[in-house]
Coordinates of C-alpha atoms in Angstrom, one line a residue:
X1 CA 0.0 0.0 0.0
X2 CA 2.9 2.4 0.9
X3 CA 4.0 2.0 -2.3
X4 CA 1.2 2.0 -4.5
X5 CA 0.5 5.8 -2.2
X6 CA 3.8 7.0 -3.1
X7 CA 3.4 6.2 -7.5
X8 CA 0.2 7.9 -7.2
X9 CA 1.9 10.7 -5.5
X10 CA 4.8 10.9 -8.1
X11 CA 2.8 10.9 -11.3
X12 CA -0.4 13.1 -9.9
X13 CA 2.6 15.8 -8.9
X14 CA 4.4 15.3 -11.9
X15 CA 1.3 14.0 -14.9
X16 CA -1.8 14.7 -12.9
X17 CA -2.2 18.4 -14.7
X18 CA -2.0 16.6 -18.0
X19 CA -3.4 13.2 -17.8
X20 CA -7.7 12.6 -18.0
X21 CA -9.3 11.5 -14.8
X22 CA -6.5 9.8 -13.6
X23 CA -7.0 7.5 -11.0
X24 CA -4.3 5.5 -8.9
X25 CA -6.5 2.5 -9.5
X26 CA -5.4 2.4 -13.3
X27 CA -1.5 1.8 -11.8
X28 CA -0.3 -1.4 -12.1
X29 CA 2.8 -1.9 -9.7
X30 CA 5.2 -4.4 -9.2
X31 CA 6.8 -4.6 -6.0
X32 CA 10.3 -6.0 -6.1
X33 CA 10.7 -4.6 -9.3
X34 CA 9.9 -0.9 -9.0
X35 CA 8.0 -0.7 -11.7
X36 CA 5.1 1.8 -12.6
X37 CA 2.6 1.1 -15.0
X38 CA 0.1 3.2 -16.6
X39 CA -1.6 2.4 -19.7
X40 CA -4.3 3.5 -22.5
X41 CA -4.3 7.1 -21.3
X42 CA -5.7 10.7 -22.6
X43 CA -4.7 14.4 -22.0
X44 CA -6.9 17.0 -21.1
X45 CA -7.4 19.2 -23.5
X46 CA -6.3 22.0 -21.6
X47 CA -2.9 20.6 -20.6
X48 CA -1.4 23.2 -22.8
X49 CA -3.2 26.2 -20.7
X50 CA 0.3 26.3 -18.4
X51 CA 2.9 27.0 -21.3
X52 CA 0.7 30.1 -23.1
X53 CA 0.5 28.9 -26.6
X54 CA -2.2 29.7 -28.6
X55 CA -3.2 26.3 -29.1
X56 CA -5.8 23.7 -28.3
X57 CA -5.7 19.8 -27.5
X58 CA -8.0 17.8 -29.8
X59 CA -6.9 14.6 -28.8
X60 CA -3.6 12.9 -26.4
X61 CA -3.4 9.2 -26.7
X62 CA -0.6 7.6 -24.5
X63 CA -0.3 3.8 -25.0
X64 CA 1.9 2.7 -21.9
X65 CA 3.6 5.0 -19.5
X66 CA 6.5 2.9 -17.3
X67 CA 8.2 4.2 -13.9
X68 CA 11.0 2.4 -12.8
X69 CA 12.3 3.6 -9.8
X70 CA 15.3 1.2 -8.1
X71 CA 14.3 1.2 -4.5
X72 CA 17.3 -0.2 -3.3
X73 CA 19.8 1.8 -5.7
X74 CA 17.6 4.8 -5.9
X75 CA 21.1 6.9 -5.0
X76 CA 23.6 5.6 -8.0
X77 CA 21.2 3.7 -10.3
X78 CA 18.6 6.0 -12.9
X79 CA 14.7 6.4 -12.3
X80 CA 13.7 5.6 -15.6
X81 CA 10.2 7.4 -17.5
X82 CA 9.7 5.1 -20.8
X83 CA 6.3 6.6 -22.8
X84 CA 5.8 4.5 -25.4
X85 CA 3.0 5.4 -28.4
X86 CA 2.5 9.2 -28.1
X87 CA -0.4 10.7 -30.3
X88 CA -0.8 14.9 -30.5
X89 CA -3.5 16.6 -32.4
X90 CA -3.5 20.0 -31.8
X91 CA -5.5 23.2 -33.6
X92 CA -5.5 26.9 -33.6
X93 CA -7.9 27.6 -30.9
X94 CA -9.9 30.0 -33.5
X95 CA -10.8 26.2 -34.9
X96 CA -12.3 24.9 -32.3
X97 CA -15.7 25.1 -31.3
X98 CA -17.1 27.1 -28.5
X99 CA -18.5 24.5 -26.3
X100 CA -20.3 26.1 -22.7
X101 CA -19.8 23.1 -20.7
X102 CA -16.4 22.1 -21.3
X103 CA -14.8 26.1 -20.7
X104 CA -16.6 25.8 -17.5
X105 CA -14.7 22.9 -16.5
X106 CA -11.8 24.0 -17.7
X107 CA -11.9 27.4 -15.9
X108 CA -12.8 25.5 -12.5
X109 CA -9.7 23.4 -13.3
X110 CA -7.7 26.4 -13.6
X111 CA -9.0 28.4 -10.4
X112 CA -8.8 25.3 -8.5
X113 CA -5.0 24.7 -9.4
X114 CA -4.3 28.2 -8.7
X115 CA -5.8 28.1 -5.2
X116 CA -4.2 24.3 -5.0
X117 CA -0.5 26.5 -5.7
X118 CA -1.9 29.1 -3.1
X119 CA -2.0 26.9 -0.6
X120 CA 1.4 24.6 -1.5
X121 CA 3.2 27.8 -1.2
X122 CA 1.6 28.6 2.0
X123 CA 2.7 25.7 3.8
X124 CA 5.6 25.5 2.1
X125 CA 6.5 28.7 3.3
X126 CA 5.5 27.9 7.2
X127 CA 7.6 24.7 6.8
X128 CA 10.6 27.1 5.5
X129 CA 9.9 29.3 8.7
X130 CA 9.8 26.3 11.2
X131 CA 13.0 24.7 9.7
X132 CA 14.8 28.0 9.6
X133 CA 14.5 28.0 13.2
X134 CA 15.0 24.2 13.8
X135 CA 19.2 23.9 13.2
X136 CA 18.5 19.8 13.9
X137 CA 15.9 19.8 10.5
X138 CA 16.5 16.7 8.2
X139 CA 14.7 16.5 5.3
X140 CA 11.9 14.7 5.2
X141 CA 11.6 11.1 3.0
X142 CA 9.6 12.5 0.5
X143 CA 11.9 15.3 0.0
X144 CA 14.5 13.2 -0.3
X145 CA 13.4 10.7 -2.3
X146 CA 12.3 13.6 -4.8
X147 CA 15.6 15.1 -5.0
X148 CA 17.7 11.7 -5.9
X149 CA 14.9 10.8 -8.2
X150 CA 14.9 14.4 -10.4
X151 CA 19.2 14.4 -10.5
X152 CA 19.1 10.9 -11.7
X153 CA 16.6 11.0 -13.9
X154 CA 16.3 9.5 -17.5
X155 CA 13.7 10.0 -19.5
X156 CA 12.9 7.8 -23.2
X157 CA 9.4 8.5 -25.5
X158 CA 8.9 6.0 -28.4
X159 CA 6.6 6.4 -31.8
X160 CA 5.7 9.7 -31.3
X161 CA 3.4 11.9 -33.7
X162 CA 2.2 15.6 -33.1
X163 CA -0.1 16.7 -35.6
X164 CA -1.3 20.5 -36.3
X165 CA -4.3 20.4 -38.3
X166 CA -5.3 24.0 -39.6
X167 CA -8.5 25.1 -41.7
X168 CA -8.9 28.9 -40.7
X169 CA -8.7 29.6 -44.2
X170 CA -11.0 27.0 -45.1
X171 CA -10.1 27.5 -48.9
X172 CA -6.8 26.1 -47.9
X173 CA -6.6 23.4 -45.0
X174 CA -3.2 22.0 -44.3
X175 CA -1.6 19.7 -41.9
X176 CA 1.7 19.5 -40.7
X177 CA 3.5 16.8 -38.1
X178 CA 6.6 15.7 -36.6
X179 CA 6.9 11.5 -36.4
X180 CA 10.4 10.4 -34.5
X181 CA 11.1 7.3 -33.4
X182 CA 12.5 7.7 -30.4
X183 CA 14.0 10.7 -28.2
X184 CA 16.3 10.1 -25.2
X185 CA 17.2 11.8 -22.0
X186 CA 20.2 10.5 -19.7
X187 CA 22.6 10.8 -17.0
X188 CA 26.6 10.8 -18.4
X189 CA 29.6 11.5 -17.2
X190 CA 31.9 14.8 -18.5
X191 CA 32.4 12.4 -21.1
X192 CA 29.5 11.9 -22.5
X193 CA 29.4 8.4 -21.5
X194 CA 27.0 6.4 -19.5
X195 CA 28.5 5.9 -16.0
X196 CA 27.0 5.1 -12.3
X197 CA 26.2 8.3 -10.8
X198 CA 27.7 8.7 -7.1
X199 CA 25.6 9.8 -4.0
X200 CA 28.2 13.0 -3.8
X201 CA 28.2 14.1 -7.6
X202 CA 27.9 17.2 -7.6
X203 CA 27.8 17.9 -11.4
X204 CA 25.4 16.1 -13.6
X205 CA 25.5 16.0 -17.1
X206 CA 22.8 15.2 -19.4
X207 CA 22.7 13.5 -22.9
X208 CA 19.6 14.1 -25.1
X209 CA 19.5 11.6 -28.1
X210 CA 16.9 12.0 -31.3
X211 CA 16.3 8.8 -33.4
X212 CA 14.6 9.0 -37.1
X213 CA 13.0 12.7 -37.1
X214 CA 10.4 13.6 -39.7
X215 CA 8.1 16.4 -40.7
X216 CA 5.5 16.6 -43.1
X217 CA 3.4 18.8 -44.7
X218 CA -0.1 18.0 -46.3
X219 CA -2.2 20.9 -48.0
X220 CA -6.3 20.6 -49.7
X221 CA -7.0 17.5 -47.6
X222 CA -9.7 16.7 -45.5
X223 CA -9.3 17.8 -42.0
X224 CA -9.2 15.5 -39.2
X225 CA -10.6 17.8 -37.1
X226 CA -14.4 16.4 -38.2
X227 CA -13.4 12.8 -37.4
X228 CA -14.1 11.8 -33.9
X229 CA -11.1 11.2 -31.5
X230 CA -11.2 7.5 -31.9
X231 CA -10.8 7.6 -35.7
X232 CA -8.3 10.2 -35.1
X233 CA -6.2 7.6 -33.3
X234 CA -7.0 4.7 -35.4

């Protein structure tokens, strides 16, 4: 149970602004291993709203999302993120359709993350206070484990396709994409090689890899945007 408790922790603090109704019933978790499973997965459509870009979410497909966290090397040995299957079908937000319901989710969302940072700051800040005046403070586990897990942390996303399907000049719809294979984020040494990092690093280098990168460009074709999101996928 402790476990299970602390995955649903890590991906709702790192994912759950992203991913659909998640629910920590959805994990599947194996034990001695360390690993996190998540599968058949959708983004909100408003996952975008954080970064400012004039853009909206049509559809988000994740096939399999995979934690691996090495309990008993979690200080030398990577936690690995593996996201395998990534579809993105994004639109000017001028194209999409004004739809009463779904802003008024969306903009309780929003205030309710706002007052949800509100508050995080606010005890964070009373915590900062109270330590500041405790010179025997340890960090607590969670802290801990947080910090070895971000400074060690690789990350891999397979088969990925991001789609921008455009038809505000409806005289001329186009769609464009990126497809890669794979893309690659790990922990090196100042050589660029892969090495065992050591409790006491205290430089961290970080290697980024790019496999098979494509773009396209499509213009006069049907826009996806009329097909529904599971024919979008398919």
């Amino acid at each position: 149970m402790v476990f299970e408790h602390l995955a649903a922790f890590f991906i709702d603090k790192f994912l759950g602004n992203y991913i659909e109704d998640f629910d920590s019933h959805q994990l599947k978790i194996h034990l001695w291993t360390g690993d996190i499973i998540l599968e058949n997965v959708h983004l909100k459509t408003n996952a975008l709203n954080d970064f400012n870009v004039p853009l909206e979410i049509i559809t988000g497909y994740l096939e399999k999302l995979r934690i691996h966290i090495p309990w008993k090397h979690l200080y030398t040995y990577p936690t690995k993120i593996e996201l395998d299957g990534f579809y993105l079908l994004v639109t000017p937000k001028t194209d999409v359709n004004y739809d009463v319901e779904r802003k008024e989710k969306e903009e309780y969302e929003s205030k309710m993350k706002q007052v949800k940072k509100v508050e995080e700051f606010r005890r964070e800040r009373e915590l900062f206070k109270k330590n500041k005046q405790n010179p025997h403070h340890k960090d607590t586990f969670f802290e801990r484990l947080e910090f070895h897990i971000l400074r060690n942390l690789e990350i891999e996303i397979n088969n990925i396709h991001i789609a921008y399907d455009d038809k505000t000049t409806k005289s001329y719809p186009f769609q464009c994409g990126i497809i890669l294979n794979y893309i690659k984020l790990h922990t090196t040494n100042d050589q660029w090689k892969d090495f065992e990092l050591k409790e006491d690093s205290k430089i961290i280098y970080k290697l980024a890899q790019i496999n098979n990168l494509s773009i396209y460009w499509n213009s006069n074709i049907k826009s996806r945007l009329d097909l529904s999101k599971q024919d979008i996928i398919d």
